[in-house]
PDB file of C-alpha atoms in Angstrom:
ATOM      1  CA  MET A   1       4.849  -8.921   7.806  1.00 40.00           C
ATOM      2  CA  HIS A   2       4.290 -12.376   6.033  1.00 41.00           C
ATOM      3  CA  ARG A   3       6.689 -14.631   7.544  1.00 36.00           C
ATOM      4  CA  ALA A   4       5.789 -17.378   5.388  1.00 34.00           C
ATOM      5  CA  ALA A   5       7.820 -18.544   2.352  1.00 32.00           C
ATOM      6  CA  VAL A   6       5.793 -16.727  -0.110  1.00 35.00           C
ATOM      7  CA  ALA A   7       6.685 -13.994  -2.635  1.00 36.00           C
ATOM      8  CA  VAL A   8       5.491 -10.371  -0.951  1.00 34.00           C
ATOM      9  CA  LEU A   9       4.452  -8.604  -4.205  1.00 34.00           C
ATOM     10  CA  ALA A  10       2.175  -5.843  -5.479  1.00 34.00           C
ATOM     11  CA  ALA A  11       0.107  -6.724  -8.213  1.00 37.00           C
ATOM     12  CA  MET A  12      -3.006  -4.223  -7.368  1.00 37.00           C
ATOM     13  CA  VAL A  13      -6.186  -4.061  -8.614  1.00 38.00           C
ATOM     14  CA  CYS A  14      -9.288  -1.636  -8.196  1.00 39.00           C
ATOM     15  CA  LEU A  15     -12.525  -3.881  -8.948  1.00 39.00           C
ATOM     16  CA  ALA A  16     -15.706  -1.794  -9.136  1.00 37.00           C
ATOM     17  CA  GLY A  17     -18.258  -2.748  -6.655  1.00 37.00           C
ATOM     18  CA  PRO A  18     -21.841  -1.778  -7.022  1.00 37.00           C
ATOM     19  CA  ALA A  19     -21.118   2.329  -5.838  1.00 39.00           C
ATOM     20  CA  VAL A  20     -17.429   2.141  -4.410  1.00 46.00           C
ATOM     21  CA  ALA A  21     -13.991   0.489  -6.330  1.00 51.00           C
ATOM     22  CA  GLN A  22     -12.613  -2.356  -3.806  1.00 58.00           C
ATOM     23  CA  GLN A  23      -9.405  -2.928  -3.998  1.00 67.00           C
ATOM     24  CA  VAL A  24      -7.540  -6.373  -4.211  1.00 72.00           C
ATOM     25  CA  ALA A  25      -4.101  -7.136  -4.256  1.00 69.00           C
ATOM     26  CA  LEU A  26      -2.444 -10.440  -4.883  1.00 73.00           C
ATOM     27  CA  SER A  27       0.400 -10.128  -2.638  1.00 71.00           C
ATOM     28  CA  GLY A  28       1.829 -14.004  -3.109  1.00 76.00           C
ATOM     29  CA  VAL A  29       0.777 -17.906  -4.079  1.00 77.00           C
ATOM     30  CA  ALA A  30       2.076 -20.806  -1.843  1.00 79.00           C
ATOM     31  CA  GLY A  31       0.802 -24.279  -1.622  1.00 78.00           C
ATOM     32  CA  GLY A  32      -2.189 -24.019  -4.215  1.00 83.00           C
ATOM     33  CA  LYS A  33      -3.522 -20.790  -2.134  1.00 85.00           C
ATOM     34  CA  ALA A  34      -3.544 -17.348  -3.186  1.00 81.00           C
ATOM     35  CA  LEU A  35      -2.847 -14.631  -0.590  1.00 77.00           C
ATOM     36  CA  VAL A  36      -4.877 -11.665  -1.071  1.00 76.00           C
ATOM     37  CA  ILE A  37      -5.410  -8.154   0.242  1.00 70.00           C
ATOM     38  CA  ILE A  38      -8.804  -6.640   0.191  1.00 70.00           C
ATOM     39  CA  ASP A  39      -9.528  -3.326   0.817  1.00 63.00           C
ATOM     40  CA  ALA A  40      -6.197  -3.203   2.520  1.00 59.00           C
ATOM     41  CA  ALA A  41      -7.334  -5.550   5.300  1.00 63.00           C
ATOM     42  CA  ALA A  42      -5.345  -7.930   6.729  1.00 67.00           C
ATOM     43  CA  PRO A  43      -4.086 -10.942   4.366  1.00 70.00           C
ATOM     44  CA  ARG A  44      -5.752 -14.027   3.745  1.00 78.00           C
ATOM     45  CA  PHE A  45      -5.031 -17.070   1.946  1.00 85.00           C
ATOM     46  CA  LEU A  46      -7.732 -18.460  -0.636  1.00 86.00           C
ATOM     47  CA  SER A  47      -8.153 -21.515  -2.127  1.00 88.00           C
ATOM     48  CA  PRO A  48      -9.926 -21.675  -5.831  1.00 89.00           C
ATOM     49  CA  GLY A  49     -13.426 -21.701  -5.141  1.00 88.00           C
ATOM     50  CA  GLN A  50     -13.054 -19.644  -1.919  1.00 88.00           C
ATOM     51  CA  ALA A  51     -14.611 -16.338  -1.248  1.00 84.00           C
ATOM     52  CA  HIS A  52     -14.008 -13.630   1.080  1.00 79.00           C
ATOM     53  CA  GLN A  53     -15.679  -9.679   1.279  1.00 74.00           C
ATOM     54  CA  GLY A  54     -17.539 -10.584  -2.047  1.00 74.00           C
ATOM     55  CA  VAL A  55     -14.138 -11.615  -3.624  1.00 79.00           C
ATOM     56  CA  LYS A  56     -14.036 -15.247  -5.128  1.00 83.00           C
ATOM     57  CA  LEU A  57     -10.853 -16.902  -6.050  1.00 84.00           C
ATOM     58  CA  LEU A  58     -11.466 -18.922  -9.315  1.00 87.00           C
ATOM     59  CA  SER A  59      -8.722 -20.347  -9.988  1.00 87.00           C
ATOM     60  CA  MET A  60      -4.854 -20.059 -10.183  1.00 84.00           C
ATOM     61  CA  GLN A  61      -2.245 -21.153 -13.090  1.00 82.00           C
ATOM     62  CA  GLY A  62       1.745 -20.503 -11.720  1.00 80.00           C
ATOM     63  CA  ASP A  63       1.841 -17.202 -10.173  1.00 78.00           C
ATOM     64  CA  SER A  64      -1.737 -15.599 -12.036  1.00 80.00           C
ATOM     65  CA  ALA A  65      -4.867 -15.821 -10.316  1.00 81.00           C
ATOM     66  CA  VAL A  66      -8.473 -15.495 -11.958  1.00 84.00           C
ATOM     67  CA  PHE A  67     -11.002 -13.546  -9.499  1.00 78.00           C
ATOM     68  CA  GLU A  68     -15.007 -13.097  -9.591  1.00 79.00           C
ATOM     69  CA  VAL A  69     -15.747  -9.751  -8.175  1.00 69.00           C
ATOM     70  CA  ASN A  70     -19.428  -8.848  -8.386  1.00 61.00           C
ATOM     71  CA  GLY A  71     -19.916 -10.825 -11.275  1.00 64.00           C
ATOM     72  CA  GLN A  72     -16.805  -9.305 -13.033  1.00 71.00           C
ATOM     73  CA  ARG A  73     -13.696 -11.617 -13.884  1.00 75.00           C
ATOM     74  CA  GLN A  74     -10.282 -10.216 -13.661  1.00 74.00           C
ATOM     75  CA  THR A  75      -6.851 -11.836 -13.707  1.00 79.00           C
ATOM     76  CA  LEU A  76      -4.228 -10.837 -11.527  1.00 76.00           C
ATOM     77  CA  ARG A  77      -0.851 -11.485 -12.205  1.00 70.00           C
ATOM     78  CA  VAL A  78       2.018 -10.869  -9.157  1.00 65.00           C
ATOM     79  CA  GLY A  79       4.094  -7.956 -10.458  1.00 53.00           C
ATOM     80  CA  ASP A  80       1.265  -6.714 -12.955  1.00 48.00           C
ATOM     81  CA  ALA A  81       0.690  -2.726 -13.165  1.00 42.00           C
ATOM     82  CA  PRO A  82      -2.599  -1.219 -11.449  1.00 37.00           C
ATOM     83  CA  VAL A  83      -5.795  -1.818 -13.564  1.00 38.00           C
ATOM     84  CA  SER A  84      -9.314  -0.444 -13.509  1.00 40.00           C
ATOM     85  CA  VAL A  85     -12.340  -2.288 -13.989  1.00 40.00           C
ATOM     86  CA  GLY A  86     -15.631  -0.949 -14.184  1.00 40.00           C
ATOM     87  CA  LYS A  87     -17.267   2.454 -13.353  1.00 37.00           C
ATOM     88  CA  GLY A  88     -16.544   2.447  -9.712  1.00 40.00           C
ATOM     89  CA  GLN A  89     -12.955   3.696  -9.968  1.00 39.00           C
ATOM     90  CA  ALA A  90     -13.860   5.960 -12.584  1.00 36.00           C
ATOM     91  CA  GLY A  91     -15.840   7.950 -10.205  1.00 37.00           C
ATOM     92  CA  ASN A  92     -12.801   8.112  -7.758  1.00 41.00           C
ATOM     93  CA  GLU A  93     -10.746   9.243 -10.449  1.00 39.00           C
ATOM     94  CA  SER A  94     -13.201  12.030 -11.517  1.00 36.00           C
ATOM     95  CA  GLY A  95     -12.922  13.399  -7.851  1.00 46.00           C
ATOM     96  CA  ALA A  96     -15.150  11.231  -5.412  1.00 44.00           C
ATOM     97  CA  PRO A  97     -14.352  11.424  -1.558  1.00 50.00           C
ATOM     98  CA  GLN A  98     -11.375   9.035  -1.087  1.00 76.00           C
ATOM     99  CA  ARG A  99     -11.222   6.891   1.968  1.00 84.00           C
ATOM    100  CA  ILE A 100      -8.992   4.116   3.083  1.00 90.00           C
ATOM    101  CA  VAL A 101      -9.745   1.517   5.855  1.00 91.00           C
ATOM    102  CA  LEU A 102      -7.113  -0.446   7.266  1.00 93.00           C
ATOM    103  CA  THR A 103      -7.271  -3.597   9.943  1.00 92.00           C
ATOM    104  CA  ALA A 104      -4.496  -3.825  12.017  1.00 92.00           C
ATOM    105  CA  ASP A 105      -2.522  -7.071  12.016  1.00 90.00           C
ATOM    106  CA  SER A 106      -1.813  -9.476  14.978  1.00 89.00           C
ATOM    107  CA  GLN A 107       0.786  -7.380  16.336  1.00 90.00           C
ATOM    108  CA  GLY A 108      -1.477  -4.030  16.001  1.00 91.00           C
ATOM    109  CA  HIS A 109       0.376  -2.397  13.054  1.00 93.00           C
ATOM    110  CA  PHE A 110      -1.261  -0.977   9.730  1.00 94.00           C
ATOM    111  CA  MET A 111       0.713  -2.377   7.186  1.00 94.00           C
ATOM    112  CA  PRO A 112      -1.077  -1.124   3.927  1.00 93.00           C
ATOM    113  CA  PRO A 113       0.898  -2.313   0.286  1.00 93.00           C
ATOM    114  CA  GLY A 114       0.935   0.987  -1.743  1.00 93.00           C
ATOM    115  CA  GLN A 115       3.053   2.757  -4.370  1.00 94.00           C
ATOM    116  CA  ILE A 116       5.829   5.756  -4.465  1.00 95.00           C
ATOM    117  CA  ASN A 117       6.053   7.258  -7.924  1.00 92.00           C
ATOM    118  CA  GLY A 118       3.849   4.487  -9.439  1.00 91.00           C
ATOM    119  CA  ARG A 119       6.355   1.686  -7.999  1.00 92.00           C
ATOM    120  CA  ALA A 120       5.012  -0.902  -5.513  1.00 93.00           C
ATOM    121  CA  VAL A 121       6.179  -0.741  -1.549  1.00 94.00           C
ATOM    122  CA  GLN A 122       5.001  -2.278   1.296  1.00 95.00           C
ATOM    123  CA  PHE A 123       4.051   0.372   4.150  1.00 96.00           C
ATOM    124  CA  MET A 124       3.842   0.538   7.701  1.00 96.00           C
ATOM    125  CA  VAL A 125       1.417   3.130   9.160  1.00 96.00           C
ATOM    126  CA  ASP A 126       3.506   5.489  11.870  1.00 94.00           C
ATOM    127  CA  THR A 127       2.015   8.657  13.190  1.00 91.00           C
ATOM    128  CA  GLY A 128       5.058   9.377  15.089  1.00 90.00           C
ATOM    129  CA  ALA A 129       7.044  10.264  11.474  1.00 90.00           C
ATOM    130  CA  SER A 130       7.014  13.548  10.790  1.00 91.00           C
ATOM    131  CA  MET A 131       7.596  12.152   6.938  1.00 93.00           C
ATOM    132  CA  VAL A 132       7.576   9.041   4.714  1.00 96.00           C
ATOM    133  CA  ILE A 133      10.679   7.211   5.396  1.00 96.00           C
ATOM    134  CA  MET A 134      12.618   4.654   3.476  1.00 96.00           C
ATOM    135  CA  SER A 135      15.841   3.062   3.141  1.00 95.00           C
ATOM    136  CA  ALA A 136      18.765   3.783   0.527  1.00 96.00           C
ATOM    137  CA  SER A 137      17.769   0.711  -0.936  1.00 95.00           C
ATOM    138  CA  ASP A 138      14.144   0.771  -1.152  1.00 95.00           C
ATOM    139  CA  ALA A 139      14.881   4.301  -2.886  1.00 96.00           C
ATOM    140  CA  ARG A 140      17.240   2.339  -5.352  1.00 95.00           C
ATOM    141  CA  ARG A 141      14.667  -0.081  -5.960  1.00 94.00           C
ATOM    142  CA  ILE A 142      12.120   2.462  -7.343  1.00 94.00           C
ATOM    143  CA  ASN A 143      14.736   4.123  -9.083  1.00 94.00           C
ATOM    144  CA  LEU A 144      14.611   7.403  -6.915  1.00 94.00           C
ATOM    145  CA  ASP A 145      17.651   9.526  -7.084  1.00 93.00           C
ATOM    146  CA  TYR A 146      17.419  10.149  -3.482  1.00 94.00           C
ATOM    147  CA  GLU A 147      21.377  11.433  -3.514  1.00 93.00           C
ATOM    148  CA  LYS A 148      20.289  15.088  -5.276  1.00 91.00           C
ATOM    149  CA  GLY A 149      18.135  15.567  -2.160  1.00 93.00           C
ATOM    150  CA  ARG A 150      18.882  17.706   0.717  1.00 92.00           C
ATOM    151  CA  LYS A 151      21.262  16.447   3.429  1.00 93.00           C
ATOM    152  CA  VAL A 152      19.850  16.435   6.989  1.00 91.00           C
ATOM    153  CA  ALA A 153      20.558  14.790  10.231  1.00 89.00           C
ATOM    154  CA  VAL A 154      18.091  12.301  11.763  1.00 85.00           C
ATOM    155  CA  SER A 155      17.825  10.774  14.985  1.00 80.00           C
ATOM    156  CA  THR A 156      17.534   7.199  15.421  1.00 74.00           C
ATOM    157  CA  ALA A 157      17.561   4.458  17.870  1.00 70.00           C
ATOM    158  CA  ASN A 158      21.083   3.750  17.245  1.00 73.00           C
ATOM    159  CA  GLY A 159      22.254   7.301  17.020  1.00 77.00           C
ATOM    160  CA  SER A 160      22.460  10.271  14.403  1.00 85.00           C
ATOM    161  CA  VAL A 161      22.849   9.656  10.765  1.00 88.00           C
ATOM    162  CA  VAL A 162      22.802  11.553   7.545  1.00 92.00           C
ATOM    163  CA  GLY A 163      19.509  11.115   5.421  1.00 93.00           C
ATOM    164  CA  TYR A 164      18.393  12.770   2.193  1.00 95.00           C
ATOM    165  CA  GLN A 165      15.228  14.791   2.116  1.00 94.00           C
ATOM    166  CA  VAL A 166      13.432  14.795  -1.141  1.00 94.00           C
ATOM    167  CA  GLN A 167       9.611  15.241  -2.565  1.00 93.00           C
ATOM    168  CA  LEU A 168       8.084  12.162  -3.924  1.00 93.00           C
ATOM    169  CA  ASP A 169       5.892  12.937  -6.916  1.00 91.00           C
ATOM    170  CA  SER A 170       3.155  10.613  -5.630  1.00 91.00           C
ATOM    171  CA  VAL A 171       2.205   8.080  -2.730  1.00 94.00           C
ATOM    172  CA  ARG A 172      -0.665   5.705  -3.157  1.00 92.00           C
ATOM    173  CA  VAL A 173      -2.598   3.752  -0.859  1.00 93.00           C
ATOM    174  CA  GLY A 174      -5.879   2.134  -1.873  1.00 87.00           C
ATOM    175  CA  ASP A 175      -7.660   4.245  -4.163  1.00 83.00           C
ATOM    176  CA  ALA A 176      -6.025   7.743  -2.516  1.00 88.00           C
ATOM    177  CA  GLN A 177      -3.051   9.316  -4.198  1.00 87.00           C
ATOM    178  CA  VAL A 178      -1.160  12.497  -2.966  1.00 89.00           C
ATOM    179  CA  TYR A 179       1.003  14.267  -4.617  1.00 89.00           C
ATOM    180  CA  SER A 180       4.161  16.037  -3.906  1.00 89.00           C
ATOM    181  CA  VAL A 181       4.910  14.290  -0.604  1.00 93.00           C
ATOM    182  CA  ALA A 182       8.079  15.162   1.686  1.00 93.00           C
ATOM    183  CA  ALA A 183      10.191  11.953   2.527  1.00 95.00           C
ATOM    184  CA  ILE A 184      13.778  11.458   4.376  1.00 95.00           C
ATOM    185  CA  VAL A 185      15.949   8.210   2.772  1.00 96.00           C
ATOM    186  CA  LEU A 186      17.917   6.585   5.700  1.00 95.00           C
ATOM    187  CA  PRO A 187      20.994   4.600   4.623  1.00 92.00           C
ATOM    188  CA  GLN A 188      20.405   1.371   6.857  1.00 90.00           C
ATOM    189  CA  PRO A 189      18.010  -1.338   6.028  1.00 91.00           C
ATOM    190  CA  MET A 190      14.555  -1.086   6.731  1.00 92.00           C
ATOM    191  CA  ALA A 191      11.958  -3.987   6.758  1.00 93.00           C
ATOM    192  CA  PHE A 192       9.357  -1.204   5.397  1.00 94.00           C
ATOM    193  CA  VAL A 193       8.382   2.051   4.150  1.00 96.00           C
ATOM    194  CA  LEU A 194       7.176   4.241   7.343  1.00 96.00           C
ATOM    195  CA  LEU A 195       4.126   5.816   6.008  1.00 96.00           C
ATOM    196  CA  GLY A 196       4.679   9.382   7.834  1.00 93.00           C
ATOM    197  CA  ASN A 197       2.485  12.363   8.502  1.00 93.00           C
ATOM    198  CA  SER A 198       3.835  14.041   5.137  1.00 92.00           C
ATOM    199  CA  PHE A 199       1.160  11.714   3.821  1.00 94.00           C
ATOM    200  CA  LEU A 200      -0.976  11.089   6.903  1.00 93.00           C
ATOM    201  CA  THR A 201      -1.891  14.788   7.487  1.00 91.00           C
ATOM    202  CA  ARG A 202      -3.940  14.636   4.222  1.00 90.00           C
ATOM    203  CA  PHE A 203      -6.488  12.795   5.835  1.00 91.00           C
ATOM    204  CA  GLN A 204      -8.883  12.628   8.571  1.00 89.00           C
ATOM    205  CA  MET A 205      -7.860   9.474  11.022  1.00 91.00           C
ATOM    206  CA  GLN A 206     -10.286   7.922  13.115  1.00 91.00           C
ATOM    207  CA  ARG A 207      -9.237   4.436  14.877  1.00 90.00           C
ATOM    208  CA  ASN A 208     -11.996   2.093  16.204  1.00 89.00           C
ATOM    209  CA  ASN A 209     -10.700  -0.918  17.596  1.00 88.00           C
ATOM    210  CA  ASP A 210      -8.561  -2.349  15.138  1.00 90.00           C
ATOM    211  CA  GLN A 211      -9.671  -0.188  12.165  1.00 92.00           C
ATOM    212  CA  LEU A 212      -8.300   2.820  11.047  1.00 92.00           C
ATOM    213  CA  THR A 213     -10.233   5.037   8.593  1.00 92.00           C
ATOM    214  CA  LEU A 214      -8.434   7.644   6.890  1.00 91.00           C
ATOM    215  CA  ASP A 215     -10.923  10.169   4.816  1.00 88.00           C
ATOM    216  CA  ARG A 216      -8.949  12.665   2.533  1.00 84.00           C
ATOM    217  CA  ARG A 217      -9.278  16.275   3.325  1.00 77.00           C
ATOM    218  CA  TYR A 218      -7.348  17.746   0.585  1.00 64.00           C
TER     219      TYR A 218
END
């Protein structure tokens, strides 16, 4: 997704807006700029002093950046675990409707950062995939004991391969977290984790030009 020589990372925080939590991800740093993803939209470089969609980059030091969102300051460091700031996120945790709004990249793909079992991954939305699909190397990186899963034959562009069907404890994109999600682990390398229908069918999906909106159904 990012071809520049930046560290692709997953320091994600939910920063409270006036009514709805705002998601900000620090995806990397390069050349004195921060690569920022706001509400799962396309990544954007910000220089200190610049603002976008109400998120202002105040300063940077090493792999850390200080942001201001609706008057609140938050320091993000690449690789940090998610944190919550303000009242907006608490409302989501108490059962408020969960919505994900994604913006397509220049190639028309929806590429949200997210988490599997609390570990950061890079997704690509694939409505043609029946399940979440990942490579064995990604599975090992997130400490998923996939070899205990059920062996299944999977047809790919390069022929039939043997994969492992597993059950993920949780899959998170933005403020929406889904539990007990079916997935398949394949032996071949993959650039992204395919976000398939075992996650997507939990949502009502609507596409409008380059935006995809997912509203939680159950």
